[in-house]
PDB file of C-alpha atoms in Angstrom:
ATOM      1  CA  MET E   1      -5.147 -20.703   9.821  1.00 76.00           C
ATOM      2  CA  VAL E   2      -3.015 -20.620   6.865  1.00 85.00           C
ATOM      3  CA  PRO E   3       0.716 -20.735   7.203  1.00 87.00           C
ATOM      4  CA  LEU E   4       2.632 -17.954   7.626  1.00 88.00           C
ATOM      5  CA  SER E   5       4.617 -18.004   4.378  1.00 88.00           C
ATOM      6  CA  PHE E   6       1.335 -17.886   2.395  1.00 90.00           C
ATOM      7  CA  PHE E   7       0.966 -14.473   3.870  1.00 92.00           C
ATOM      8  CA  LEU E   8       4.387 -13.648   3.166  1.00 92.00           C
ATOM      9  CA  ILE E   9       4.754 -14.660  -0.339  1.00 93.00           C
ATOM     10  CA  SER E  10       1.334 -12.970  -1.115  1.00 94.00           C
ATOM     11  CA  ALA E  11       2.736  -9.726   0.344  1.00 95.00           C
ATOM     12  CA  ALA E  12       6.053 -10.485  -1.722  1.00 95.00           C
ATOM     13  CA  ALA E  13       3.950 -10.550  -4.749  1.00 95.00           C
ATOM     14  CA  LEU E  14       1.957  -7.543  -3.998  1.00 95.00           C
ATOM     15  CA  PHE E  15       5.407  -5.795  -3.637  1.00 95.00           C
ATOM     16  CA  SER E  16       6.801  -6.869  -6.767  1.00 95.00           C
ATOM     17  CA  VAL E  17       3.657  -5.637  -8.788  1.00 95.00           C
ATOM     18  CA  GLY E  18       4.043  -2.577  -6.906  1.00 94.00           C
ATOM     19  CA  ALA E  19       7.801  -1.998  -7.775  1.00 94.00           C
ATOM     20  CA  PHE E  20       7.111  -3.063 -11.334  1.00 93.00           C
ATOM     21  CA  GLY E  21       4.473  -0.174 -11.384  1.00 91.00           C
ATOM     22  CA  VAL E  22       6.968   2.466  -9.844  1.00 91.00           C
ATOM     23  CA  ILE E  23       9.632   1.344 -12.596  1.00 90.00           C
ATOM     24  CA  ALA E  24       7.491   1.199 -15.511  1.00 88.00           C
ATOM     25  CA  ARG E  25       4.525   3.534 -15.392  1.00 86.00           C
ATOM     26  CA  ARG E  26       5.299   7.218 -16.776  1.00 83.00           C
ATOM     27  CA  ASN E  27       2.363   9.164 -15.088  1.00 85.00           C
ATOM     28  CA  GLY E  28       3.088  10.487 -11.838  1.00 86.00           C
ATOM     29  CA  VAL E  29      -0.334   9.416 -10.183  1.00 88.00           C
ATOM     30  CA  ALA E  30       0.030   6.009 -11.272  1.00 89.00           C
ATOM     31  CA  VAL E  31       3.512   5.791  -9.712  1.00 91.00           C
ATOM     32  CA  LEU E  32       2.209   7.175  -6.471  1.00 92.00           C
ATOM     33  CA  MET E  33      -0.639   4.355  -6.837  1.00 92.00           C
ATOM     34  CA  SER E  34       2.169   2.012  -7.078  1.00 94.00           C
ATOM     35  CA  ILE E  35       3.502   3.050  -3.975  1.00 94.00           C
ATOM     36  CA  GLU E  36       0.406   2.388  -2.062  1.00 93.00           C
ATOM     37  CA  LEU E  37       0.515  -0.856  -3.288  1.00 94.00           C
ATOM     38  CA  MET E  38       4.254  -1.561  -2.020  1.00 95.00           C
ATOM     39  CA  LEU E  39       3.110   0.340   1.481  1.00 94.00           C
ATOM     40  CA  ASN E  40       0.307  -2.137   1.705  1.00 95.00           C
ATOM     41  CA  ALA E  41       2.604  -5.126   0.953  1.00 95.00           C
ATOM     42  CA  VAL E  42       4.495  -4.085   3.900  1.00 95.00           C
ATOM     43  CA  ASN E  43       1.693  -3.755   6.108  1.00 94.00           C
ATOM     44  CA  ILE E  44       0.482  -6.919   5.406  1.00 95.00           C
ATOM     45  CA  ASN E  45       3.981  -8.486   6.469  1.00 93.00           C
ATOM     46  CA  LEU E  46       3.849  -6.445   9.809  1.00 93.00           C
ATOM     47  CA  VAL E  47       0.465  -7.450  10.823  1.00 93.00           C
ATOM     48  CA  ALA E  48       1.327 -11.182   9.872  1.00 91.00           C
ATOM     49  CA  PHE E  49       4.153 -11.052  11.842  1.00 90.00           C
ATOM     50  CA  TRP E  50       2.384  -9.699  14.652  1.00 90.00           C
ATOM     51  CA  ARG E  51      -0.337 -12.590  14.532  1.00 89.00           C
ATOM     52  CA  TYR E  52       1.889 -15.280  14.319  1.00 88.00           C
ATOM     53  CA  GLY E  53       4.193 -13.945  17.047  1.00 84.00           C
ATOM     54  CA  ASN E  54       2.887 -13.153  20.514  1.00 82.00           C
ATOM     55  CA  PRO E  55      -0.270 -11.404  19.530  1.00 81.00           C
ATOM     56  CA  ALA E  56      -1.792 -11.032  22.838  1.00 80.00           C
ATOM     57  CA  THR E  57       0.952  -8.940  24.644  1.00 81.00           C
ATOM     58  CA  GLU E  58       3.404  -7.711  21.869  1.00 84.00           C
ATOM     59  CA  LEU E  59       1.626  -4.833  20.020  1.00 86.00           C
ATOM     60  CA  GLY E  60       4.577  -3.473  18.228  1.00 86.00           C
ATOM     61  CA  GLY E  61       3.694  -4.799  14.899  1.00 87.00           C
ATOM     62  CA  PHE E  62       0.093  -3.690  15.108  1.00 89.00           C
ATOM     63  CA  ALA E  63       1.042  -0.361  16.242  1.00 89.00           C
ATOM     64  CA  PHE E  64       3.760  -0.235  13.475  1.00 91.00           C
ATOM     65  CA  ALA E  65       1.085  -1.021  10.977  1.00 92.00           C
ATOM     66  CA  ALA E  66      -1.234   1.904  12.361  1.00 91.00           C
ATOM     67  CA  PHE E  67       1.666   4.265  11.871  1.00 92.00           C
ATOM     68  CA  VAL E  68       2.330   3.077   8.051  1.00 93.00           C
ATOM     69  CA  PHE E  69      -1.324   4.043   7.688  1.00 92.00           C
ATOM     70  CA  VAL E  70      -0.514   7.795   8.953  1.00 92.00           C
ATOM     71  CA  ILE E  71       2.701   7.823   6.935  1.00 92.00           C
ATOM     72  CA  ALA E  72       0.714   6.765   3.950  1.00 92.00           C
ATOM     73  CA  ALA E  73      -1.739   9.149   3.941  1.00 91.00           C
ATOM     74  CA  ALA E  74       0.828  12.042   4.593  1.00 93.00           C
ATOM     75  CA  GLU E  75       2.791  10.890   1.871  1.00 92.00           C
ATOM     76  CA  VAL E  76      -0.275  10.697  -0.657  1.00 92.00           C
ATOM     77  CA  ALA E  77      -1.322  14.342   0.395  1.00 91.00           C
ATOM     78  CA  VAL E  78       2.177  15.713  -0.345  1.00 92.00           C
ATOM     79  CA  GLY E  79       2.992  13.657  -3.373  1.00 91.00           C
ATOM     80  CA  LEU E  80      -0.545  14.475  -5.049  1.00 90.00           C
ATOM     81  CA  ALA E  81       0.140  18.018  -4.420  1.00 90.00           C
ATOM     82  CA  ILE E  82       3.439  17.888  -6.016  1.00 89.00           C
ATOM     83  CA  VAL E  83       1.994  16.216  -8.972  1.00 88.00           C
ATOM     84  CA  ILE E  84      -0.792  18.870  -9.305  1.00 87.00           C
ATOM     85  CA  THR E  85       1.546  21.633  -9.178  1.00 87.00           C
ATOM     86  CA  LEU E  86       3.976  20.003 -11.563  1.00 85.00           C
ATOM     87  CA  TYR E  87       1.179  19.749 -13.890  1.00 85.00           C
ATOM     88  CA  ARG E  88       0.157  23.305 -13.343  1.00 84.00           C
ATOM     89  CA  LEU E  89       3.700  24.427 -14.051  1.00 83.00           C
ATOM     90  CA  ARG E  90       4.638  22.009 -16.980  1.00 79.00           C
ATOM     91  CA  GLN E  91       1.602  20.806 -18.476  1.00 79.00           C
ATOM     92  CA  SER E  92       2.698  17.219 -17.465  1.00 78.00           C
ATOM     93  CA  VAL E  93       2.566  14.383 -15.092  1.00 79.00           C
ATOM     94  CA  VAL E  94       5.724  12.692 -16.119  1.00 80.00           C
ATOM     95  CA  PRO E  95       8.099  12.679 -13.416  1.00 78.00           C
ATOM     96  CA  GLU E  96      10.953  12.787 -16.070  1.00 77.00           C
ATOM     97  CA  ASP E  97       9.678  16.202 -16.919  1.00 77.00           C
ATOM     98  CA  ALA E  98      10.408  17.694 -13.301  1.00 76.00           C
ATOM     99  CA  ASP E  99      14.315  18.086 -14.138  1.00 79.00           C
ATOM    100  CA  VAL E 100      14.927  21.879 -13.296  1.00 77.00           C
ATOM    101  CA  LEU E 101      17.240  20.683 -10.331  1.00 79.00           C
ATOM    102  CA  ARG E 102      19.342  18.796 -12.906  1.00 75.00           C
ATOM    103  CA  GLY E 103      23.038  20.224 -12.902  1.00 67.00           C
TER     104      GLY E 103
ATOM    105  CA  MET H   1      -3.173 -27.438   6.330  1.00 59.00           C
ATOM    106  CA  GLU H   2      -6.686 -28.249   5.418  1.00 65.00           C
ATOM    107  CA  PHE H   3      -9.098 -26.717   3.175  1.00 73.00           C
ATOM    108  CA  ASN H   4     -11.616 -25.108   5.502  1.00 84.00           C
ATOM    109  CA  ALA H   5     -13.403 -21.641   4.913  1.00 87.00           C
ATOM    110  CA  ILE H   6     -10.555 -19.480   6.248  1.00 87.00           C
ATOM    111  CA  THR H   7      -8.075 -21.183   3.606  1.00 89.00           C
ATOM    112  CA  ILE H   8     -10.631 -20.521   0.772  1.00 92.00           C
ATOM    113  CA  ALA H   9     -10.872 -16.870   1.964  1.00 93.00           C
ATOM    114  CA  PHE H  10      -7.367 -16.359   2.077  1.00 93.00           C
ATOM    115  CA  PHE H  11      -7.148 -17.402  -1.618  1.00 94.00           C
ATOM    116  CA  VAL H  12     -10.218 -15.363  -2.385  1.00 95.00           C
ATOM    117  CA  PHE H  13      -8.521 -12.368  -0.857  1.00 95.00           C
ATOM    118  CA  THR H  14      -5.148 -13.100  -2.600  1.00 95.00           C
ATOM    119  CA  ALA H  15      -6.968 -13.305  -6.091  1.00 95.00           C
ATOM    120  CA  ILE H  16      -8.484  -9.882  -5.297  1.00 95.00           C
ATOM    121  CA  THR H  17      -5.502  -8.325  -4.158  1.00 95.00           C
ATOM    122  CA  LEU H  18      -3.132  -9.408  -7.011  1.00 95.00           C
ATOM    123  CA  LEU H  19      -5.595  -9.064  -9.742  1.00 95.00           C
ATOM    124  CA  GLY H  20      -6.496  -5.380  -8.362  1.00 95.00           C
ATOM    125  CA  ALA H  21      -2.755  -4.696  -8.000  1.00 94.00           C
ATOM    126  CA  ILE H  22      -2.173  -5.884 -11.802  1.00 93.00           C
ATOM    127  CA  GLY H  23      -4.942  -3.596 -12.893  1.00 93.00           C
ATOM    128  CA  VAL H  24      -3.502  -0.719 -11.265  1.00 91.00           C
ATOM    129  CA  VAL H  25      -0.242  -1.183 -12.795  1.00 90.00           C
ATOM    130  CA  THR H  26      -1.292  -1.963 -16.395  1.00 89.00           C
ATOM    131  CA  THR H  27      -4.524  -0.177 -17.074  1.00 87.00           C
ATOM    132  CA  ARG H  28      -4.396   2.592 -19.689  1.00 81.00           C
ATOM    133  CA  ASN H  29      -7.264   4.670 -18.060  1.00 83.00           C
ATOM    134  CA  LEU H  30      -6.003   5.932 -14.755  1.00 86.00           C
ATOM    135  CA  PHE H  31      -9.633   6.470 -13.603  1.00 87.00           C
ATOM    136  CA  ARG H  32     -10.193   2.842 -13.816  1.00 89.00           C
ATOM    137  CA  GLY H  33      -6.460   2.437 -12.327  1.00 90.00           C
ATOM    138  CA  SER H  34      -7.795   4.106  -9.075  1.00 92.00           C
ATOM    139  CA  VAL H  35     -11.075   1.870  -8.983  1.00 93.00           C
ATOM    140  CA  TRP H  36      -8.428  -1.102  -9.360  1.00 94.00           C
ATOM    141  CA  LEU H  37      -6.363   0.387  -6.381  1.00 94.00           C
ATOM    142  CA  MET H  38      -9.668   0.237  -4.210  1.00 94.00           C
ATOM    143  CA  VAL H  39     -10.381  -3.505  -5.034  1.00 95.00           C
ATOM    144  CA  SER H  40      -6.727  -4.129  -4.314  1.00 95.00           C
ATOM    145  CA  LEU H  41      -6.979  -2.392  -0.997  1.00 94.00           C
ATOM    146  CA  PHE H  42     -10.271  -4.115  -0.238  1.00 94.00           C
ATOM    147  CA  GLY H  43      -8.302  -7.499  -0.373  1.00 95.00           C
ATOM    148  CA  VAL H  44      -5.768  -6.386   1.948  1.00 95.00           C
ATOM    149  CA  ALA H  45      -8.424  -5.542   4.261  1.00 95.00           C
ATOM    150  CA  GLY H  46      -9.848  -8.867   4.072  1.00 95.00           C
ATOM    151  CA  TYR H  47      -6.207 -10.022   5.105  1.00 94.00           C
ATOM    152  CA  TYR H  48      -6.385  -8.213   8.015  1.00 94.00           C
ATOM    153  CA  VAL H  49      -9.819  -9.799   9.010  1.00 93.00           C
ATOM    154  CA  LEU H  50      -8.070 -13.056   8.465  1.00 91.00           C
ATOM    155  CA  LEU H  51      -5.260 -11.980  10.701  1.00 90.00           C
ATOM    156  CA  SER H  52      -7.628 -11.253  13.542  1.00 88.00           C
ATOM    157  CA  ALA H  53      -7.194  -7.367  13.324  1.00 89.00           C
ATOM    158  CA  PRO H  54     -10.599  -6.060  12.574  1.00 90.00           C
ATOM    159  CA  PHE H  55      -9.580  -2.414  13.727  1.00 91.00           C
ATOM    160  CA  LEU H  56      -7.026  -2.386  10.764  1.00 92.00           C
ATOM    161  CA  ALA H  57      -9.386  -3.726   8.546  1.00 94.00           C
ATOM    162  CA  ALA H  58     -11.951  -0.736   9.563  1.00 94.00           C
ATOM    163  CA  VAL H  59      -9.240   1.726   9.115  1.00 92.00           C
ATOM    164  CA  GLN H  60      -8.080   0.450   5.892  1.00 93.00           C
ATOM    165  CA  VAL H  61     -11.398   0.674   4.333  1.00 94.00           C
ATOM    166  CA  LEU H  62     -11.959   4.366   5.989  1.00 93.00           C
ATOM    167  CA  VAL H  63      -8.580   5.785   5.385  1.00 90.00           C
ATOM    168  CA  TYR H  64      -7.353   3.995   2.164  1.00 90.00           C
ATOM    169  CA  ILE H  65     -10.455   3.310   0.218  1.00 91.00           C
ATOM    170  CA  GLY H  66     -12.424   6.140   1.601  1.00 90.00           C
ATOM    171  CA  ALA H  67      -9.826   8.805   1.536  1.00 90.00           C
ATOM    172  CA  ILE H  68      -6.714   8.045  -0.231  1.00 91.00           C
ATOM    173  CA  ALA H  69      -8.209   6.287  -3.185  1.00 90.00           C
ATOM    174  CA  ILE H  70     -10.652   9.241  -3.289  1.00 91.00           C
ATOM    175  CA  LEU H  71      -7.842  11.710  -3.457  1.00 90.00           C
ATOM    176  CA  PHE H  72      -6.311   9.678  -6.320  1.00 90.00           C
ATOM    177  CA  THR H  73      -9.498  10.096  -8.311  1.00 90.00           C
ATOM    178  CA  PHE H  74      -9.322  13.814  -7.917  1.00 88.00           C
ATOM    179  CA  ALA H  75      -5.671  14.049  -8.581  1.00 87.00           C
ATOM    180  CA  VAL H  76      -6.449  12.065 -11.966  1.00 87.00           C
ATOM    181  CA  MET H  77      -9.442  14.368 -12.838  1.00 86.00           C
ATOM    182  CA  LEU H  78      -7.294  17.536 -12.047  1.00 84.00           C
ATOM    183  CA  THR H  79      -4.269  16.482 -14.211  1.00 81.00           C
ATOM    184  CA  ARG H  80      -6.376  15.321 -17.099  1.00 71.00           C
ATOM    185  CA  SER H  81      -4.304  12.133 -17.143  1.00 56.00           C
ATOM    186  CA  LEU H  82      -7.112  10.628 -19.157  1.00 51.00           C
ATOM    187  CA  THR H  83      -6.219  12.510 -22.392  1.00 51.00           C
ATOM    188  CA  ARG H  84      -2.546  11.440 -22.430  1.00 55.00           C
ATOM    189  CA  LEU H  85      -2.950   7.810 -23.130  1.00 52.00           C
ATOM    190  CA  GLN H  86       0.267   7.380 -25.181  1.00 54.00           C
ATOM    191  CA  ASP H  87       3.512   6.724 -23.354  1.00 58.00           C
ATOM    192  CA  ARG H  88       2.001   4.460 -20.761  1.00 64.00           C
ATOM    193  CA  PHE H  89       5.167   2.699 -19.668  1.00 72.00           C
ATOM    194  CA  ASN H  90       8.961   3.289 -19.730  1.00 71.00           C
ATOM    195  CA  ARG H  91      10.666   0.023 -20.801  1.00 78.00           C
ATOM    196  CA  VAL H  92       8.391  -2.734 -20.073  1.00 81.00           C
ATOM    197  CA  LEU H  93      10.567  -5.846 -20.684  1.00 87.00           C
ATOM    198  CA  PRO H  94      13.362  -4.577 -18.211  1.00 88.00           C
ATOM    199  CA  SER H  95      10.972  -3.844 -15.665  1.00 88.00           C
ATOM    200  CA  VAL H  96       8.966  -7.057 -15.948  1.00 91.00           C
ATOM    201  CA  ILE H  97      12.517  -8.705 -15.400  1.00 92.00           C
ATOM    202  CA  ALA H  98      13.404  -6.650 -12.405  1.00 92.00           C
ATOM    203  CA  ALA H  99       9.998  -7.272 -10.725  1.00 92.00           C
ATOM    204  CA  VAL H 100      10.139 -10.833 -11.377  1.00 94.00           C
ATOM    205  CA  ALA H 101      13.550 -11.233  -9.983  1.00 95.00           C
ATOM    206  CA  LEU H 102      12.632  -9.119  -7.182  1.00 94.00           C
ATOM    207  CA  PHE H 103       9.985 -11.575  -6.418  1.00 94.00           C
ATOM    208  CA  VAL H 104      12.029 -14.677  -7.009  1.00 94.00           C
ATOM    209  CA  LEU H 105      14.645 -13.168  -4.579  1.00 94.00           C
ATOM    210  CA  LEU H 106      12.283 -12.213  -1.950  1.00 92.00           C
ATOM    211  CA  VAL H 107      10.697 -15.860  -1.993  1.00 90.00           C
ATOM    212  CA  GLY H 108      13.701 -17.975  -2.628  1.00 90.00           C
ATOM    213  CA  ALA H 109      16.253 -16.407  -0.350  1.00 89.00           C
ATOM    214  CA  VAL H 110      14.239 -15.017   2.590  1.00 88.00           C
ATOM    215  CA  ILE H 111      10.742 -16.244   2.845  1.00 87.00           C
ATOM    216  CA  TRP H 112      10.994 -19.945   2.087  1.00 86.00           C
ATOM    217  CA  PRO H 113      14.361 -20.723   3.666  1.00 85.00           C
ATOM    218  CA  VAL H 114      13.419 -18.896   7.015  1.00 84.00           C
ATOM    219  CA  TRP H 115       9.629 -19.257   7.327  1.00 81.00           C
ATOM    220  CA  GLY H 116       8.956 -21.899   4.549  1.00 75.00           C
ATOM    221  CA  GLY H 117       6.953 -24.997   4.515  1.00 70.00           C
ATOM    222  CA  LEU H 118       3.441 -25.419   5.787  1.00 69.00           C
ATOM    223  CA  SER H 119       4.459 -25.558   9.501  1.00 66.00           C
ATOM    224  CA  VAL H 120       4.439 -22.087  10.772  1.00 69.00           C
ATOM    225  CA  LEU H 121       1.102 -21.601  12.471  1.00 72.00           C
ATOM    226  CA  PRO H 122       0.135 -19.115  15.104  1.00 72.00           C
ATOM    227  CA  GLU H 123       0.625 -20.478  18.578  1.00 69.00           C
ATOM    228  CA  VAL H 124      -2.054 -18.799  20.443  1.00 75.00           C
ATOM    229  CA  ASP H 125      -5.634 -17.773  19.967  1.00 75.00           C
ATOM    230  CA  THR H 126      -6.024 -14.970  22.412  1.00 77.00           C
ATOM    231  CA  VAL H 127      -5.082 -11.606  20.417  1.00 80.00           C
ATOM    232  CA  ALA H 128      -4.908  -8.279  21.956  1.00 82.00           C
ATOM    233  CA  THR H 129      -8.145  -6.221  21.385  1.00 84.00           C
ATOM    234  CA  THR H 130      -8.569  -2.844  19.965  1.00 84.00           C
ATOM    235  CA  THR H 131      -9.004  -1.575  23.561  1.00 86.00           C
ATOM    236  CA  ASP H 132      -5.445  -2.770  24.266  1.00 85.00           C
ATOM    237  CA  PHE H 133      -3.925  -1.190  21.432  1.00 86.00           C
ATOM    238  CA  GLY H 134      -5.875   2.342  22.389  1.00 86.00           C
ATOM    239  CA  ILE H 135      -4.298   2.025  26.088  1.00 87.00           C
ATOM    240  CA  ALA H 136      -0.961   1.297  24.633  1.00 86.00           C
ATOM    241  CA  LEU H 137      -1.115   4.096  22.283  1.00 85.00           C
ATOM    242  CA  VAL H 138      -1.424   6.737  25.129  1.00 86.00           C
ATOM    243  CA  ALA H 139       0.374   4.904  27.967  1.00 84.00           C
ATOM    244  CA  GLY H 140       3.590   5.995  28.995  1.00 79.00           C
ATOM    245  CA  ASP H 141       5.622   2.885  28.214  1.00 83.00           C
ATOM    246  CA  GLY H 142       3.702   2.219  25.211  1.00 82.00           C
ATOM    247  CA  PHE H 143       3.384   4.385  22.077  1.00 89.00           C
ATOM    248  CA  VAL H 144       2.948   7.802  23.000  1.00 90.00           C
ATOM    249  CA  LEU H 145       5.765   9.293  21.622  1.00 91.00           C
ATOM    250  CA  PRO H 146       5.240   7.791  18.087  1.00 90.00           C
ATOM    251  CA  PHE H 147       1.648   8.681  18.421  1.00 91.00           C
ATOM    252  CA  GLU H 148       2.557  12.483  19.121  1.00 92.00           C
ATOM    253  CA  VAL H 149       5.288  12.323  16.434  1.00 93.00           C
ATOM    254  CA  ALA H 150       2.360  11.026  13.891  1.00 92.00           C
ATOM    255  CA  SER H 151       0.067  13.871  14.691  1.00 93.00           C
ATOM    256  CA  LEU H 152       2.990  16.376  14.349  1.00 95.00           C
ATOM    257  CA  LEU H 153       3.795  14.849  10.896  1.00 94.00           C
ATOM    258  CA  LEU H 154      -0.024  14.556   9.745  1.00 93.00           C
ATOM    259  CA  THR H 155      -0.218  18.396  10.637  1.00 94.00           C
ATOM    260  CA  ALA H 156       2.886  19.263   8.790  1.00 95.00           C
ATOM    261  CA  ALA H 157       1.933  17.172   5.643  1.00 93.00           C
ATOM    262  CA  MET H 158      -1.478  18.867   5.598  1.00 92.00           C
ATOM    263  CA  ILE H 159      -0.052  22.363   5.877  1.00 94.00           C
ATOM    264  CA  GLY H 160       2.654  21.347   3.288  1.00 92.00           C
ATOM    265  CA  ALA H 161       0.154  20.169   0.973  1.00 90.00           C
ATOM    266  CA  ILE H 162      -2.026  23.168   1.066  1.00 90.00           C
ATOM    267  CA  VAL H 163       1.122  25.218   0.479  1.00 90.00           C
ATOM    268  CA  ILE H 164       2.540  23.255  -2.342  1.00 87.00           C
ATOM    269  CA  ALA H 165      -0.662  22.988  -4.300  1.00 82.00           C
ATOM    270  CA  ARG H 166      -2.141  26.432  -3.576  1.00 82.00           C
ATOM    271  CA  ASP H 167      -2.431  28.910  -6.699  1.00 74.00           C
ATOM    272  CA  GLU H 168       0.025  31.823  -6.430  1.00 70.00           C
ATOM    273  CA  ASP H 169      -2.308  34.530  -7.584  1.00 61.00           C
TER     274      ASP H 169
END
């Protein structure tokens, strides 16, 4: 097996790429895609710590990763519904254009 | 650490994951971006296989590549993002600096001092199976409460997505 730090560094790189996408992309769909990358990086960490810990009896990391799948599915469904509604109302998918709540 | 098949597979999956991720955040055409997302998610599924979690790898392919990436493709088509090719990025240079600083901070301040080196290897070869996980998911002392909360959350998200995206007329 490869050392634990390899998985952690790879997950950190994936998380950083996703964070760059969230900060830099202007398209709302691309921002949601980058959030998916960050969630996947977190999942790699959870499963890696589960495997390198006590994987025979402790199922916490495994179960946590499975629940992150559920959260990601729910988040994408609601997020894309919001993006589609924003496009219908404003003809735009740029998050900065959704500023009707700005005081 | 020796260079065996698992090590080579790890670096191959790392290349797939990171190249796919860079493709997602840099590509101009968002339809291609969703395909790059599938590539990256497939690399993560390979990680799960290496970490002896085949159930999560299968779920990754089914749920992420099969459902979520297709949902992204639908959203790209429905919002005609292909035609709005200008204004791809906000400010690139500060974002790159922030992302690189985040990576350096994570690796230099957390990962390397705590779990650094090449020494941390798994102690045991026996791993809980999918059957164990399924039993723990519904057992009273297991994860039955998060399981029920997750099902409730999925139902609420499904209804909420329908309500939000529904046409008013």
